[in-house]
Short mmCIF file of C-alpha atoms in Angstrom, two decimals:
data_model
loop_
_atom_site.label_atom_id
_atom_site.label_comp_id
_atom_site.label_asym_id
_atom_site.label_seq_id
_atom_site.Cartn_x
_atom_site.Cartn_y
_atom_site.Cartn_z
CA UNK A 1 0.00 0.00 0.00
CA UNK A 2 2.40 2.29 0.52
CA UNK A 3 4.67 1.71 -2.71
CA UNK A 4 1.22 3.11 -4.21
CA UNK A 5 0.70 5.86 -1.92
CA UNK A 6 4.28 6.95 -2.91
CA UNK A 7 3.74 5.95 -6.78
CA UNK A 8 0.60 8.62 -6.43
CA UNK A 9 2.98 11.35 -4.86
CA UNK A 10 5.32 10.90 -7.26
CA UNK A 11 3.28 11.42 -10.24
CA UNK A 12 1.61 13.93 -8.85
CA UNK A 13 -1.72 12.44 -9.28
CA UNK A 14 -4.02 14.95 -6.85
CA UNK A 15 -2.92 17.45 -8.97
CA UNK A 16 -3.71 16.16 -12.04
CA UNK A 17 -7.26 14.69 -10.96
CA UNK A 18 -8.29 18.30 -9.71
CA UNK A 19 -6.86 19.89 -12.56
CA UNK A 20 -8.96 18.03 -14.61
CA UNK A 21 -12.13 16.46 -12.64
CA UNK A 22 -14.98 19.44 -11.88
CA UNK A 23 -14.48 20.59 -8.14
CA UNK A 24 -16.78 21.10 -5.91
CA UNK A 25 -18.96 24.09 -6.33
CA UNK A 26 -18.88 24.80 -2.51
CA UNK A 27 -15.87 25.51 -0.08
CA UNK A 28 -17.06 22.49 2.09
CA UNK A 29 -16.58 20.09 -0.68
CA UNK A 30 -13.90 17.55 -1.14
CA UNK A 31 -11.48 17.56 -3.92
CA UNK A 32 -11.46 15.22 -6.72
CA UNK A 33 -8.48 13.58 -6.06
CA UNK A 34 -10.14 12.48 -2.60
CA UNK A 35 -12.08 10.46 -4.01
CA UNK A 36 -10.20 8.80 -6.86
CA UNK A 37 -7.11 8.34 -4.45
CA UNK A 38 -10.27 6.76 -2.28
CA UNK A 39 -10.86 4.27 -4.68
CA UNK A 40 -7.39 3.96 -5.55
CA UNK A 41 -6.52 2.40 -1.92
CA UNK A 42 -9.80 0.03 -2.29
CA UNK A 43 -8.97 -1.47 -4.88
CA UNK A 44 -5.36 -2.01 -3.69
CA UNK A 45 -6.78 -3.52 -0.54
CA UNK A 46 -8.97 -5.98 -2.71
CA UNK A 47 -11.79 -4.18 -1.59
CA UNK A 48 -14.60 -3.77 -4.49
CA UNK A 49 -18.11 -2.57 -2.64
CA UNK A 50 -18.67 1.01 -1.76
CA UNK A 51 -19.52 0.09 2.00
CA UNK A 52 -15.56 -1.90 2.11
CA UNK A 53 -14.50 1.83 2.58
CA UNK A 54 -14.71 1.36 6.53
CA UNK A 55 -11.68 -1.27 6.24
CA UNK A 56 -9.40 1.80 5.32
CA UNK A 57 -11.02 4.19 8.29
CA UNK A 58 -10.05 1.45 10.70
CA UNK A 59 -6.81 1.22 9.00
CA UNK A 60 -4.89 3.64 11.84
CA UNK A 61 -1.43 2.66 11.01
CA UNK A 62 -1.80 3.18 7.13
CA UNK A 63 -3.93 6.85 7.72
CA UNK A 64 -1.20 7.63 9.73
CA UNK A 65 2.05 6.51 6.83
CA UNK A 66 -0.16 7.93 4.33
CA UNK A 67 -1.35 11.21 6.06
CA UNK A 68 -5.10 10.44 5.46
CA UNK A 69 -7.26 12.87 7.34
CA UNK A 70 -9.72 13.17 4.96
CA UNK A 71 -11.50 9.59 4.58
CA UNK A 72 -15.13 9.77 2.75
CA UNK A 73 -18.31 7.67 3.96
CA UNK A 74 -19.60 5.25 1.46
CA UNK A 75 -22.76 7.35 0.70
CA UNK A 76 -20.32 10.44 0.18
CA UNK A 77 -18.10 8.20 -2.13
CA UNK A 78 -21.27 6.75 -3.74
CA UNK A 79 -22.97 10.31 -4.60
CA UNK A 80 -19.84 11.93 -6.11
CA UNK A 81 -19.90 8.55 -8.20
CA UNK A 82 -23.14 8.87 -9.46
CA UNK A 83 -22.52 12.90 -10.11
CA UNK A 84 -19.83 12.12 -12.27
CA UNK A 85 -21.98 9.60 -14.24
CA UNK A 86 -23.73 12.10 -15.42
CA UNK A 87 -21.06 14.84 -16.23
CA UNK A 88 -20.93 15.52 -20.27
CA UNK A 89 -16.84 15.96 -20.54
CA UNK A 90 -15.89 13.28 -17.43
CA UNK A 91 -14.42 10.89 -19.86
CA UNK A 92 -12.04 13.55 -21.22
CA UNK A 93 -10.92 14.26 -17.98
CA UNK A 94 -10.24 10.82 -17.25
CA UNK A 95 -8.33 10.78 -20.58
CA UNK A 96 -6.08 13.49 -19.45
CA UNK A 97 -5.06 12.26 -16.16
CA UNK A 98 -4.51 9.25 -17.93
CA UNK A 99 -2.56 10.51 -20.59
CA UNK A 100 -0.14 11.90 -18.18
CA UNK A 101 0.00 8.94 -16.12
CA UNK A 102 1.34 6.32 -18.71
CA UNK A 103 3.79 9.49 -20.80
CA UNK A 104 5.44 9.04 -17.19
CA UNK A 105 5.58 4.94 -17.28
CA UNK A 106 6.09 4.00 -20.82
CA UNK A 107 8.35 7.02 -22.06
CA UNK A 108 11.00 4.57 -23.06
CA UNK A 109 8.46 1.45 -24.12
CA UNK A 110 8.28 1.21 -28.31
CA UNK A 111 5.92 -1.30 -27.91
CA UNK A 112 3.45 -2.42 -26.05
CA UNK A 113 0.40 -4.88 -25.33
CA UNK A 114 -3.37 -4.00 -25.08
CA UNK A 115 -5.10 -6.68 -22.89
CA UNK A 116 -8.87 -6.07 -22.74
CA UNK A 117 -11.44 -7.93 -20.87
CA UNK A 118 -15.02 -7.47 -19.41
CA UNK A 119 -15.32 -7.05 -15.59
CA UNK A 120 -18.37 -8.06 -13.73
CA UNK A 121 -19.29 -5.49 -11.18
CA UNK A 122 -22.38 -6.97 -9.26
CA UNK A 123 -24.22 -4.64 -8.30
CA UNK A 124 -28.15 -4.42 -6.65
CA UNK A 125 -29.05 -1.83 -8.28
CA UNK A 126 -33.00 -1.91 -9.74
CA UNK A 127 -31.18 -0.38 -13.53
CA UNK A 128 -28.90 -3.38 -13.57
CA UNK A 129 -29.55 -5.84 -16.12
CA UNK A 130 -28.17 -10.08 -15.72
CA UNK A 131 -24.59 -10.83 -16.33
CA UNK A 132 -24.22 -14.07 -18.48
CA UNK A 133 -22.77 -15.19 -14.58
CA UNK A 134 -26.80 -15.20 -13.57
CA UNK A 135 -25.95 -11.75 -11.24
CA UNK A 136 -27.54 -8.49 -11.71
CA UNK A 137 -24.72 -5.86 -12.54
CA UNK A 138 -22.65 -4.11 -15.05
CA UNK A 139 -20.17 -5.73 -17.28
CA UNK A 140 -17.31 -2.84 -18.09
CA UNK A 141 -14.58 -3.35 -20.66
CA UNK A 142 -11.35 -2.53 -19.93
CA UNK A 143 -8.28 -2.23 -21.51
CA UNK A 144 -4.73 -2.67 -19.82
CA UNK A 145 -0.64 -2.42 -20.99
CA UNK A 146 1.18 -4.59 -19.20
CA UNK A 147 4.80 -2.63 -20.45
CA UNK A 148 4.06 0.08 -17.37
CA UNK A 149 6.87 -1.45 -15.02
CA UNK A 150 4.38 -2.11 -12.41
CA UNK A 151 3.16 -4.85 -10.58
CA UNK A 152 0.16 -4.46 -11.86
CA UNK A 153 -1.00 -3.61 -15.64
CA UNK A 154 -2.17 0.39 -16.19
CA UNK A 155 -5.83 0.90 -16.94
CA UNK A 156 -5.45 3.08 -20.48
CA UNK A 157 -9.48 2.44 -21.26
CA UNK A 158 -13.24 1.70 -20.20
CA UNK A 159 -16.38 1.57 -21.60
CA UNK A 160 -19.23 1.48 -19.10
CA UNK A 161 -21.47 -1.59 -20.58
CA UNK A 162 -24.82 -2.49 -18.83
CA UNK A 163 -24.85 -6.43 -17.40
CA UNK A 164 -26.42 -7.90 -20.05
CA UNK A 165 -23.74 -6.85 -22.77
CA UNK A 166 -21.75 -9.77 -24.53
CA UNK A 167 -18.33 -9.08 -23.31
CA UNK A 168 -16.99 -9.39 -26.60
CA UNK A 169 -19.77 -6.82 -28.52
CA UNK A 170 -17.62 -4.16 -29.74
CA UNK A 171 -14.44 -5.77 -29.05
CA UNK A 172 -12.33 -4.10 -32.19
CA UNK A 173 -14.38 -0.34 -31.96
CA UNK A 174 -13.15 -0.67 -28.19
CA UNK A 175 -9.25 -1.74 -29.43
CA UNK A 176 -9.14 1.11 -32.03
#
């Protein structure tokens, strides 16, 4: 956890999310990069449900390493989600932060290699629609390079895709 928090210093990432995510329209507000960074540390903990956000409040040792004073409930979390869902230019914004991110891990890469799959969010949400698993949810493509130098692959795309979307639909206007 705390190679990423110092991976996310490094790059500068708050500063890139809130120069490019809308901020809050009111002084009380939290920053973009709150939230993302939020996520960020969820999904690093394997933690994939809104509500898992309590594992990182009670998580004293890592607030302290990682100077986290600022730690969002999951309905806080779940409404600047659902805000951003329906902002017109959020994809470009996600672009751009993007964009910066992998110029700073594959500057010296010639090459690399797209790996795209659907992932199953499950979700009880009345919109959802059945997975081809038999859950109700969404079924997301992403797209990953593996060439970053991490332990992980980088994210470089998504495509939001209700539950009951073959995962393969689309699979070359997605690539291109």
């Amino acid at each position: 956890m705390l190679a990423i928090a110092q991976l996310m210093e490094t790059l500068n990432l708050a500063e890139r999310i809130d120069q490019h995510f809308p901020l809050p329209k009111s002084n009380r507000g939290y920053e973009p990069s709150t939230f993302i960074k939020t996520l960020i540390l969820m999904k690093h903990e394997s933690r994939f449900h809104l509500d898992d956000i309590c594992h990182l409040k009670e998580d004293e040792a890592l607030r302290t390493v990682l100077s986290l004073d600022k730690l969002l409930f999951a309905t806080t979390l779940g409404d600047w989600l659902r805000r951003m869902g329906k902002e017109p230019n959020i994809e470009s914004a996600w672009v751009s932060v993007n964009q910066g991110i992998l110029q700073s891990a594959l500057y010296r890469c010639k090459r690399v290699t797209l790996d795209i799959d659907a992932t199953e969010i499950i979700t009880d949400k009345i919109s959802s629609q059945w997975t081809y698993n038999q859950n109700k949810g969404f079924m997301p493509m992403v797209g990953h390079i593996a060439q970053t130098g991490q332990h992980i692959a980088q994210t470089v795309a998504a495509d939001f895709r209700e539950g009951n979307v073959p995962p393969a639909q689309d699979s070359l206007a997605f690539i291109k």
